[in-house]
Amino acid sequence: MAAPKVAVVGAGVVGLSTALCVAETCPSCSVMVLSDQFSPNTTSDVAAGILIPHTYPGTPIHVQKQWFKETFTYLFAISNSAEASEAGIHLVSGWQVFKNTPKEELPFWSDVVLGFRPMSEAELQKFPQHRFGQAFTTLKCDCPPYLLWLEKRLKATGVQMCTRKVADLWELHSEYNIVVNCAGIGAHQLVGDEKLFPVRGQVLKVHAPWVKNFIRDGDGLTYIYPGIHRVTLGGTREKESWSLSPDPGTTKDIFDRCCSLEPSLRGAQEMKVKVGLRPSRWCVRLQREVLSQGGVKLPVVHNYGHGAGGFSVHRGTAKEAARLVRECIAALQGSTSKAKL
Amino acid sequence: MRVAVIGAGVIGLSTALCIQEQYHGLVPSLEVEVHADRCTPHTTSDGAAGLWQPYLSDHGNLQETLWNKETFDYLLGHLGSPAAKEMGLFLISGYNLFTQPVPDPSWKNIVLGFRNLTPKELELFPGYSYGWFNTALMLECRRYLPWLTNRLMQRGVKFFHKKVESFQEVSGDGVDVVINCTGVRAGELQPDPELQPGRGQVIKVLAPWVKHFIITHNIESGIYNSPYVIPGSEFTVLGGIYQHGNWNEENSAQDHKTIWENCCRLLPALQKAKIVEEWSGLRPARPWVRLERETLRHGHFQAEVIHNYGHGGFGITSHWGCAMAAARLFGSILQEKKLASPPQPRL
C-alpha cells in the first residue's frame, strides 16, 4: 500500500496526540483529523489537564503505569524546553489531602511524579479538616495552548484537520483505509458503546495568580489547579448526567469547597464556569476492530473511554494506538482483498 | 511621647506598626510618626521579589535565625486571613540548586516540607548536582508596604515626606525616641563603615507558567551572584547580581546580559518571556544587623535612638522578628522613663 489514508475521528487531547503519533511512526501515511469540535470547544478544553492518574478498574495497573510514565516523560521534556510556554506545559507542586487516611498510602504512580512524599505535620496544619496528605510535583497541560500546539505540530507534519461531524464510522470507508476512533464521549452515539457513560464535571476558571500550588482532596471532588493564566476550581462527578449547562448552585458549592481549602480564593476574580462530560468506561477501549459490509472491510482502531484520566495517559495510549494502526497497515498489505487507493 | 521612625521601607513601616500596636494602650500620649524621603513604590523593599529565604548560613548568628523564624511564623499565621491577598502574601514552593553537596541551612525546619532533590528533579537543571526543595512564602512589598501604610494611617500615624539630614533635626523637634530604619543610607546620619551597598539588578518579565522559585548558588561567586527566578503574583523576577560596594542605582547593560543569559540557560522557556521592567537597588549589607539602642548626647539634650538597619538581602525575611525586637527595646526605654509597666513577656 503506497500511502495508507488514515482518518482520526476526534480532536481532543486523545485525537490530536494519536494523530501525531501515527504521523510520527508512519511517515508514509496520509493522516486527516476529522471532528465536529476543535479547541477551544472540546472536552479537553474544560479539564485542568493535571497529570494525576485516574485508576481504570478494568485495565491492568502495570499498563496504566506504563501509559502514565510515557506521558509524563514526554511532557517533562517539553516543559524543560524553549517550547514549554507555547505548548502550555508547566511543572506544578502541591498537596493531595485526605480527611481519612487512604487504604493505599502509595498510589501506583507515586514514583513517576517528582518528589512524592507524605506531608509533614507542619504542612498539614494548613488543612485542619484533613489528617493525612501527600506532597509532590507534577505537570499540567493547559488548554487551549496544548491542543493548539498539537495542531501546529500536526500541520507541520502534513496532517490536515477538517471540521466534519462523522455520524457513522462506516461513512469513511470509501475515502480512508484505516479509521482511528478518538471520539471520546461521542463514541456513545458514534459506535453505540453502551459501556461508555458520561461523568459530568463542572469547573470554575478564575483569575488568582497568587495561587502557585495545587491542592486536591483525595476524594477527587474538590481541587485547585493553577494554570498559566487561570486557576481551575473543581468539581463534580455526576454519573450519567448529559447536561452541558452550568448549574449555579453547583458553582457556589464548588467555590465554597475550594475556599475552605484555600481561603485566599475569596479574592479571586473573573470567574468563568465550564462543563465537560468525562468519557468514562470501566477500561479504556484501546483495540482493533474490523468493520465489514458486503465484502468491504474497514479496519478501525479504537482509542476512547479515558474518563477522568485523559491527560494523564494520553501519550501512552496514543503510542499504543499508533502501534495498532501499524498492525492494521501490515494486515492490509498482507491481505488478499483488493487494495484501495 | 513622640516616636519618629526614619525610613518607610519594610523595616521602617513594620517597626512603626509593631510599636504603635503594642504600646498605644500602655502609653496614652504615644504619637508615632514616619519620616522618609522615599515611599512605596520607590523603596529598596519594593524592588525585591519578596521571597522569604535567609542566606545559606547564619554564621552562628542565632539571633538572626530567631528573627527569621518569628517572621515566617507570623506570616504563616496570616495566610488564611482575608488580608493575605491585600498584603501580597502567599505560599510558594521551589528549588535551591548547588554544584556540590552542602550542609542543610539553619532554616530547614522553619520552612515547610524541606527535602533534598531527587535525581530526576536534578535532570531539570543541568550543571547542578545537588539541591533542596521546600515551600516558603512570598511577601510582595508593592502590596505589603501600602497595606502597612494603610494600617498605620488608620491608627493615626502621621507621615512626613522629606529627607532627614540628622538625628538632631528630628530629636531637637520634640521627638523622644528616634527609630533609625534608614537602610543602605544609614551612614548619612551616622558613619558606619560596616554598612555597604550590595547592589542588585533584576529584570521583571511576564512568565506566568513559572510556578516555582529557582535559586542557584555558586560558592565562588557568592550569594545572589548566581541566577535566580522568582515568580510573583504578576511578574516573574529574574536576578543574580550582588556587587559589594557599588552605589550605582542605574541599570547596567552588562548586568542585564548576565541575568538574561544565565536565567534563560536555567529555564529555556524564559526566552519567550516578555520583559516588562528593569530595576536596580542597593541591599543594605552589613556583617550583622544593627539592632540596638544608642543614647546620643549633644550638649544639654539627649536623644534615644533605636537602630534597626543593615538587613542586606534578607530584610523581608527578618522584618517582623526585628520589628518585635525593636519594640522590646522601645519598651525598655519606656521603663527607664517610668512611662509604662514592665512589658509582658513576648516570644
Short mmCIF file of N, CA, C and O in Angstrom, two decimals, chain A residues 7-118:
data_model
loop_
_atom_site.label_atom_id
_atom_site.label_comp_id
_atom_site.label_asym_id
_atom_site.label_seq_id
_atom_site.Cartn_x
_atom_site.Cartn_y
_atom_site.Cartn_z
N ALA A 7 -7.85 8.14 8.87
CA ALA A 7 -8.69 9.20 9.42
C ALA A 7 -8.72 9.04 10.92
O ALA A 7 -8.96 7.95 11.43
N VAL A 8 -8.46 10.15 11.63
CA VAL A 8 -8.58 10.14 13.08
C VAL A 8 -9.82 10.95 13.42
O VAL A 8 -9.93 12.12 13.04
N VAL A 9 -10.76 10.30 14.08
CA VAL A 9 -12.00 10.99 14.43
C VAL A 9 -11.88 11.51 15.85
O VAL A 9 -11.66 10.73 16.79
N GLY A 10 -11.99 12.83 16.01
CA GLY A 10 -11.87 13.41 17.35
C GLY A 10 -10.66 14.31 17.43
O GLY A 10 -9.58 13.93 16.96
N ALA A 11 -10.84 15.51 18.01
CA ALA A 11 -9.74 16.48 18.08
C ALA A 11 -9.52 16.98 19.50
O ALA A 11 -9.12 18.13 19.71
N GLY A 12 -9.80 16.12 20.45
CA GLY A 12 -9.44 16.46 21.83
C GLY A 12 -8.00 16.03 22.04
O GLY A 12 -7.27 15.73 21.08
N VAL A 13 -7.58 15.95 23.28
CA VAL A 13 -6.19 15.61 23.55
C VAL A 13 -5.86 14.20 23.03
O VAL A 13 -4.75 13.96 22.53
N VAL A 14 -6.84 13.28 23.11
CA VAL A 14 -6.55 11.92 22.63
C VAL A 14 -6.48 11.89 21.11
O VAL A 14 -5.56 11.30 20.54
N GLY A 15 -7.43 12.51 20.44
CA GLY A 15 -7.42 12.52 18.97
C GLY A 15 -6.17 13.16 18.41
O GLY A 15 -5.50 12.60 17.53
N LEU A 16 -5.84 14.35 18.90
CA LEU A 16 -4.69 15.06 18.33
C LEU A 16 -3.37 14.34 18.64
O LEU A 16 -2.50 14.24 17.77
N SER A 17 -3.24 13.83 19.86
CA SER A 17 -1.97 13.17 20.18
C SER A 17 -1.85 11.84 19.44
O SER A 17 -0.75 11.44 19.04
N THR A 18 -2.98 11.17 19.23
CA THR A 18 -2.95 9.92 18.47
C THR A 18 -2.58 10.21 17.02
O THR A 18 -1.74 9.52 16.42
N ALA A 19 -3.18 11.24 16.44
CA ALA A 19 -2.85 11.61 15.06
C ALA A 19 -1.36 11.91 14.94
O ALA A 19 -0.70 11.51 13.97
N LEU A 20 -0.83 12.60 15.95
CA LEU A 20 0.59 12.96 15.91
C LEU A 20 1.46 11.71 15.99
O LEU A 20 2.44 11.56 15.25
N CYS A 21 1.10 10.77 16.86
CA CYS A 21 1.88 9.54 16.97
C CYS A 21 1.82 8.74 15.67
O CYS A 21 2.82 8.17 15.24
N VAL A 22 0.64 8.69 15.06
CA VAL A 22 0.51 7.96 13.79
C VAL A 22 1.40 8.62 12.74
O VAL A 22 2.16 7.95 12.03
N ALA A 23 1.33 9.94 12.65
CA ALA A 23 2.13 10.65 11.65
C ALA A 23 3.63 10.46 11.91
O ALA A 23 4.42 10.34 10.98
N GLU A 24 3.99 10.43 13.20
CA GLU A 24 5.42 10.29 13.55
C GLU A 24 5.94 8.89 13.24
O GLU A 24 7.08 8.71 12.81
N THR A 25 5.08 7.86 13.48
CA THR A 25 5.58 6.49 13.32
C THR A 25 5.27 5.89 11.95
O THR A 25 5.83 4.86 11.60
N CYS A 26 4.36 6.50 11.23
CA CYS A 26 4.08 6.01 9.87
C CYS A 26 4.25 7.18 8.90
O CYS A 26 3.26 7.75 8.44
N PRO A 27 5.46 7.53 8.57
CA PRO A 27 5.68 8.69 7.71
C PRO A 27 5.03 8.56 6.33
O PRO A 27 4.73 9.56 5.69
N SER A 28 4.78 7.30 5.92
CA SER A 28 4.17 7.13 4.60
C SER A 28 2.66 7.35 4.63
O SER A 28 2.02 7.51 3.60
N CYS A 29 2.10 7.40 5.82
CA CYS A 29 0.65 7.57 5.93
C CYS A 29 0.22 8.98 5.63
O CYS A 29 0.93 9.95 5.91
N SER A 30 -0.99 9.09 5.10
CA SER A 30 -1.60 10.40 4.95
C SER A 30 -2.69 10.45 6.02
O SER A 30 -3.59 9.63 6.03
N VAL A 31 -2.54 11.38 6.95
CA VAL A 31 -3.42 11.41 8.12
C VAL A 31 -4.32 12.64 8.08
O VAL A 31 -3.88 13.75 7.76
N MET A 32 -5.58 12.43 8.40
CA MET A 32 -6.53 13.55 8.46
C MET A 32 -7.28 13.46 9.78
O MET A 32 -7.72 12.38 10.17
N VAL A 33 -7.42 14.59 10.46
CA VAL A 33 -8.19 14.63 11.70
C VAL A 33 -9.58 15.17 11.37
O VAL A 33 -9.71 16.25 10.80
N LEU A 34 -10.59 14.39 11.72
CA LEU A 34 -11.96 14.83 11.47
C LEU A 34 -12.66 15.00 12.81
O LEU A 34 -12.62 14.11 13.65
N SER A 35 -13.30 16.16 12.99
CA SER A 35 -14.02 16.35 14.25
C SER A 35 -15.07 17.43 14.08
O SER A 35 -14.89 18.36 13.29
N ASP A 36 -16.16 17.29 14.83
CA ASP A 36 -17.15 18.38 14.76
C ASP A 36 -16.73 19.54 15.68
O ASP A 36 -17.18 20.66 15.50
N GLN A 37 -15.85 19.24 16.62
CA GLN A 37 -15.36 20.30 17.52
C GLN A 37 -13.84 20.30 17.56
O GLN A 37 -13.21 19.25 17.55
N PHE A 38 -13.28 21.50 17.58
CA PHE A 38 -11.85 21.67 17.80
C PHE A 38 -11.67 22.60 19.00
O PHE A 38 -12.65 23.25 19.43
N SER A 39 -10.45 22.68 19.52
CA SER A 39 -10.18 23.60 20.61
C SER A 39 -10.64 24.99 20.19
O SER A 39 -10.39 25.39 19.05
N PRO A 40 -11.29 25.79 21.05
CA PRO A 40 -11.48 25.61 22.49
C PRO A 40 -12.79 24.94 22.90
O PRO A 40 -13.25 25.14 24.02
N ASN A 41 -13.39 24.16 22.00
CA ASN A 41 -14.71 23.59 22.29
C ASN A 41 -14.72 22.09 22.53
O ASN A 41 -15.75 21.44 22.36
N THR A 42 -13.58 21.52 22.90
CA THR A 42 -13.57 20.08 23.18
C THR A 42 -13.70 19.85 24.69
O THR A 42 -13.56 20.78 25.49
N THR A 43 -13.94 18.58 25.05
CA THR A 43 -13.99 18.22 26.47
C THR A 43 -12.64 18.56 27.12
O THR A 43 -12.58 19.02 28.25
N SER A 44 -11.55 18.31 26.39
CA SER A 44 -10.21 18.57 26.92
C SER A 44 -10.04 20.02 27.35
O SER A 44 -9.30 20.31 28.29
N ASP A 45 -10.69 20.93 26.66
CA ASP A 45 -10.53 22.35 26.98
C ASP A 45 -11.13 22.71 28.33
O ASP A 45 -10.76 23.71 28.94
N VAL A 46 -12.07 21.89 28.80
CA VAL A 46 -12.68 22.16 30.10
C VAL A 46 -11.77 21.68 31.23
O VAL A 46 -11.66 22.30 32.28
N ALA A 47 -11.11 20.56 30.97
CA ALA A 47 -10.27 19.95 32.00
C ALA A 47 -9.09 20.83 32.38
O ALA A 47 -8.63 21.63 31.59
N ALA A 48 -8.61 20.64 33.61
CA ALA A 48 -7.43 21.39 34.04
C ALA A 48 -6.18 20.84 33.35
O ALA A 48 -5.21 21.56 33.14
N GLY A 49 -6.20 19.54 33.05
CA GLY A 49 -5.04 18.94 32.38
C GLY A 49 -3.91 18.58 33.34
O GLY A 49 -2.75 18.51 32.94
N ILE A 50 -4.26 18.33 34.60
CA ILE A 50 -3.20 17.99 35.56
C ILE A 50 -2.85 16.52 35.42
O ILE A 50 -3.71 15.68 35.15
N LEU A 51 -1.59 16.19 35.57
CA LEU A 51 -1.17 14.80 35.46
C LEU A 51 -1.21 14.10 36.82
O LEU A 51 -0.22 14.00 37.54
N ILE A 52 -2.42 13.66 37.14
CA ILE A 52 -2.64 12.82 38.32
C ILE A 52 -3.55 11.72 37.81
O ILE A 52 -4.70 11.97 37.46
N PRO A 53 -3.06 10.48 37.72
CA PRO A 53 -3.85 9.45 37.03
C PRO A 53 -5.15 9.09 37.75
O PRO A 53 -5.27 9.19 38.96
N HIS A 54 -6.07 8.68 36.92
CA HIS A 54 -7.32 8.09 37.37
C HIS A 54 -7.13 6.58 37.21
O HIS A 54 -6.50 6.14 36.27
N THR A 55 -7.65 5.81 38.15
CA THR A 55 -7.46 4.36 38.04
C THR A 55 -8.63 3.72 37.31
O THR A 55 -9.78 3.90 37.69
N TYR A 56 -8.31 3.00 36.23
CA TYR A 56 -9.35 2.29 35.49
C TYR A 56 -9.47 0.89 36.07
O TYR A 56 -8.50 0.13 36.06
N PRO A 57 -10.67 0.52 36.55
CA PRO A 57 -10.79 -0.79 37.19
C PRO A 57 -10.46 -1.94 36.25
O PRO A 57 -9.96 -2.98 36.70
N GLY A 58 -10.72 -1.75 34.95
CA GLY A 58 -10.59 -2.87 34.03
C GLY A 58 -9.27 -2.95 33.27
O GLY A 58 -9.09 -3.83 32.43
N THR A 59 -8.34 -2.04 33.54
CA THR A 59 -7.04 -2.08 32.86
C THR A 59 -5.98 -2.49 33.87
O THR A 59 -5.96 -1.96 34.98
N PRO A 60 -5.10 -3.45 33.53
CA PRO A 60 -4.06 -3.85 34.49
C PRO A 60 -3.24 -2.64 34.94
O PRO A 60 -2.92 -1.76 34.14
N ILE A 61 -2.90 -2.62 36.21
CA ILE A 61 -2.18 -1.46 36.77
C ILE A 61 -0.86 -1.22 36.06
O ILE A 61 -0.48 -0.08 35.81
N HIS A 62 -0.16 -2.30 35.72
CA HIS A 62 1.16 -2.09 35.11
C HIS A 62 1.02 -1.41 33.75
O HIS A 62 1.91 -0.66 33.33
N VAL A 63 -0.10 -1.65 33.08
CA VAL A 63 -0.34 -0.99 31.79
C VAL A 63 -0.63 0.49 32.01
O VAL A 63 -0.10 1.35 31.31
N GLN A 64 -1.46 0.79 33.01
CA GLN A 64 -1.79 2.18 33.31
C GLN A 64 -0.53 2.94 33.71
O GLN A 64 -0.33 4.10 33.32
N LYS A 65 0.31 2.24 34.48
CA LYS A 65 1.54 2.89 34.92
C LYS A 65 2.45 3.18 33.74
O LYS A 65 3.06 4.25 33.67
N GLN A 66 2.50 2.26 32.80
CA GLN A 66 3.32 2.45 31.60
C GLN A 66 2.81 3.63 30.78
O GLN A 66 3.59 4.47 30.33
N TRP A 67 1.50 3.72 30.61
CA TRP A 67 0.91 4.84 29.87
C TRP A 67 1.25 6.17 30.56
O TRP A 67 1.61 7.14 29.90
N PHE A 68 1.11 6.17 31.88
CA PHE A 68 1.35 7.41 32.63
C PHE A 68 2.82 7.80 32.54
O PHE A 68 3.16 8.96 32.31
N LYS A 69 3.67 6.82 32.68
CA LYS A 69 5.11 7.10 32.64
C LYS A 69 5.52 7.66 31.28
O LYS A 69 6.27 8.63 31.19
N GLU A 70 4.99 7.08 30.21
CA GLU A 70 5.32 7.57 28.88
C GLU A 70 4.84 9.00 28.69
O GLU A 70 5.52 9.84 28.11
N THR A 71 3.63 9.26 29.19
CA THR A 71 3.06 10.60 29.05
C THR A 71 3.87 11.60 29.86
O THR A 71 4.20 12.69 29.39
N PHE A 72 4.20 11.22 31.08
CA PHE A 72 4.95 12.12 31.96
C PHE A 72 6.31 12.44 31.38
O PHE A 72 6.74 13.59 31.33
N THR A 73 7.01 11.41 30.90
CA THR A 73 8.34 11.60 30.34
C THR A 73 8.29 12.52 29.12
O THR A 73 9.13 13.42 28.97
N TYR A 74 7.31 12.29 28.27
CA TYR A 74 7.15 13.10 27.06
C TYR A 74 6.92 14.58 27.42
O TYR A 74 7.59 15.47 26.90
N LEU A 75 6.02 14.82 28.35
CA LEU A 75 5.69 16.21 28.71
C LEU A 75 6.81 16.86 29.53
O LEU A 75 7.02 18.06 29.44
N PHE A 76 7.48 16.06 30.33
CA PHE A 76 8.60 16.56 31.13
C PHE A 76 9.65 17.18 30.21
O PHE A 76 10.17 18.26 30.48
N ALA A 77 9.94 16.50 29.12
CA ALA A 77 10.94 17.00 28.18
C ALA A 77 10.47 18.32 27.55
O ALA A 77 11.25 19.25 27.37
N ILE A 78 9.18 18.42 27.22
CA ILE A 78 8.68 19.67 26.63
C ILE A 78 8.74 20.80 27.65
O ILE A 78 9.10 21.93 27.33
N SER A 79 8.39 20.48 28.91
CA SER A 79 8.34 21.53 29.94
C SER A 79 9.72 22.12 30.18
O SER A 79 9.86 23.24 30.64
N ASN A 80 10.74 21.33 29.85
CA ASN A 80 12.11 21.73 30.09
C ASN A 80 12.73 22.41 28.87
O ASN A 80 13.91 22.70 28.87
N SER A 81 11.91 22.63 27.83
CA SER A 81 12.46 23.16 26.58
C SER A 81 11.95 24.58 26.34
O SER A 81 11.07 25.07 27.05
N ALA A 82 12.46 25.20 25.31
CA ALA A 82 12.04 26.56 24.97
C ALA A 82 10.58 26.61 24.53
O ALA A 82 9.96 27.66 24.52
N GLU A 83 10.01 25.46 24.19
CA GLU A 83 8.61 25.43 23.69
C GLU A 83 7.58 25.36 24.81
O GLU A 83 6.38 25.39 24.54
N ALA A 84 8.06 25.23 26.04
CA ALA A 84 7.15 24.97 27.15
C ALA A 84 5.98 25.94 27.22
O ALA A 84 4.83 25.53 27.39
N SER A 85 6.26 27.23 27.09
CA SER A 85 5.17 28.19 27.29
C SER A 85 4.17 28.13 26.14
O SER A 85 2.97 28.23 26.35
N GLU A 86 4.67 27.91 24.93
CA GLU A 86 3.75 27.81 23.79
C GLU A 86 2.89 26.55 23.91
O GLU A 86 1.70 26.55 23.62
N ALA A 87 3.52 25.46 24.36
CA ALA A 87 2.80 24.19 24.48
C ALA A 87 1.90 24.17 25.71
O ALA A 87 1.09 23.27 25.87
N GLY A 88 2.06 25.14 26.59
CA GLY A 88 1.20 25.20 27.77
C GLY A 88 1.54 24.17 28.82
O GLY A 88 0.69 23.81 29.65
N ILE A 89 2.77 23.65 28.79
CA ILE A 89 3.16 22.60 29.73
C ILE A 89 4.02 23.21 30.83
O ILE A 89 5.01 23.88 30.55
N HIS A 90 3.64 22.98 32.07
CA HIS A 90 4.46 23.50 33.16
C HIS A 90 4.39 22.60 34.37
O HIS A 90 3.42 21.88 34.59
N LEU A 91 5.45 22.66 35.15
CA LEU A 91 5.51 21.91 36.41
C LEU A 91 4.66 22.64 37.45
O LEU A 91 4.58 23.87 37.45
N VAL A 92 4.08 21.88 38.34
CA VAL A 92 3.37 22.50 39.46
C VAL A 92 3.48 21.55 40.65
O VAL A 92 3.41 20.33 40.52
N SER A 93 3.70 22.15 41.82
CA SER A 93 3.82 21.35 43.04
C SER A 93 2.60 21.56 43.90
O SER A 93 1.92 22.58 43.78
N GLY A 94 2.35 20.63 44.80
CA GLY A 94 1.21 20.82 45.68
C GLY A 94 0.94 19.63 46.56
O GLY A 94 1.83 18.81 46.82
N TRP A 95 -0.31 19.59 47.02
CA TRP A 95 -0.67 18.61 48.03
C TRP A 95 -1.98 17.91 47.70
O TRP A 95 -2.94 18.53 47.24
N GLN A 96 -2.02 16.61 48.00
CA GLN A 96 -3.26 15.85 47.93
C GLN A 96 -3.57 15.52 49.39
O GLN A 96 -2.76 14.88 50.06
N VAL A 97 -4.72 15.98 49.87
CA VAL A 97 -5.04 15.83 51.29
C VAL A 97 -6.27 14.95 51.49
O VAL A 97 -7.18 14.95 50.67
N PHE A 98 -6.25 14.22 52.58
CA PHE A 98 -7.31 13.25 52.87
C PHE A 98 -7.90 13.52 54.23
O PHE A 98 -7.17 13.75 55.19
N LYS A 99 -9.23 13.44 54.31
CA LYS A 99 -9.87 13.60 55.61
C LYS A 99 -9.65 12.35 56.44
O LYS A 99 -9.51 12.41 57.66
N ASN A 100 -9.61 11.21 55.74
CA ASN A 100 -9.28 9.96 56.40
C ASN A 100 -8.13 9.30 55.66
O ASN A 100 -8.09 9.33 54.44
N THR A 101 -7.24 8.69 56.42
CA THR A 101 -6.07 8.07 55.78
C THR A 101 -6.53 7.05 54.75
O THR A 101 -7.33 6.18 55.06
N PRO A 102 -6.04 7.15 53.52
CA PRO A 102 -6.50 6.23 52.47
C PRO A 102 -5.95 4.83 52.71
O PRO A 102 -4.91 4.65 53.34
N LYS A 103 -6.68 3.83 52.14
CA LYS A 103 -6.21 2.44 52.28
C LYS A 103 -4.83 2.32 51.65
O LYS A 103 -3.93 1.69 52.18
N GLU A 104 -4.70 2.96 50.47
CA GLU A 104 -3.46 2.85 49.72
C GLU A 104 -2.68 4.14 49.92
O GLU A 104 -3.03 5.17 49.36
N GLU A 105 -1.65 4.10 50.75
CA GLU A 105 -0.92 5.33 51.01
C GLU A 105 0.04 5.67 49.88
O GLU A 105 0.45 6.81 49.72
N LEU A 106 0.43 4.64 49.10
CA LEU A 106 1.35 4.85 47.99
C LEU A 106 0.64 4.50 46.69
O LEU A 106 0.55 3.32 46.34
N PRO A 107 0.10 5.48 45.97
CA PRO A 107 -0.56 5.15 44.70
C PRO A 107 0.46 4.62 43.68
O PRO A 107 1.66 4.87 43.83
N PHE A 108 -0.05 3.94 42.63
CA PHE A 108 0.86 3.27 41.69
C PHE A 108 1.77 4.25 40.96
O PHE A 108 2.82 3.88 40.44
N TRP A 109 1.36 5.50 40.96
CA TRP A 109 2.11 6.50 40.19
C TRP A 109 3.08 7.32 41.06
O TRP A 109 3.66 8.30 40.59
N SER A 110 3.23 6.93 42.32
CA SER A 110 3.99 7.79 43.22
C SER A 110 5.46 7.93 42.82
O SER A 110 6.10 8.93 43.13
N ASP A 111 6.00 6.91 42.10
CA ASP A 111 7.41 7.04 41.71
C ASP A 111 7.58 7.61 40.30
O ASP A 111 8.69 7.67 39.80
N VAL A 112 6.46 8.01 39.69
CA VAL A 112 6.57 8.64 38.37
C VAL A 112 6.59 10.16 38.51
O VAL A 112 7.38 10.84 37.87
N VAL A 113 5.72 10.67 39.37
CA VAL A 113 5.74 12.11 39.65
C VAL A 113 7.03 12.42 40.41
O VAL A 113 7.77 11.51 40.78
N LEU A 114 7.28 13.69 40.64
CA LEU A 114 8.54 14.08 41.27
C LEU A 114 8.39 14.33 42.76
O LEU A 114 7.42 14.94 43.21
N GLY A 115 9.38 13.84 43.52
CA GLY A 115 9.47 14.19 44.93
C GLY A 115 8.31 13.76 45.81
O GLY A 115 8.02 14.41 46.82
N PHE A 116 7.64 12.68 45.44
CA PHE A 116 6.46 12.23 46.20
C PHE A 116 6.83 11.84 47.62
O PHE A 116 7.77 11.07 47.84
N ARG A 117 6.12 12.38 48.59
CA ARG A 117 6.36 12.01 49.98
C ARG A 117 5.13 12.39 50.80
O ARG A 117 4.32 13.21 50.38
N PRO A 118 4.99 11.79 52.00
CA PRO A 118 3.88 12.19 52.86
C PRO A 118 4.10 13.63 53.33
O PRO A 118 5.24 14.09 53.46
#
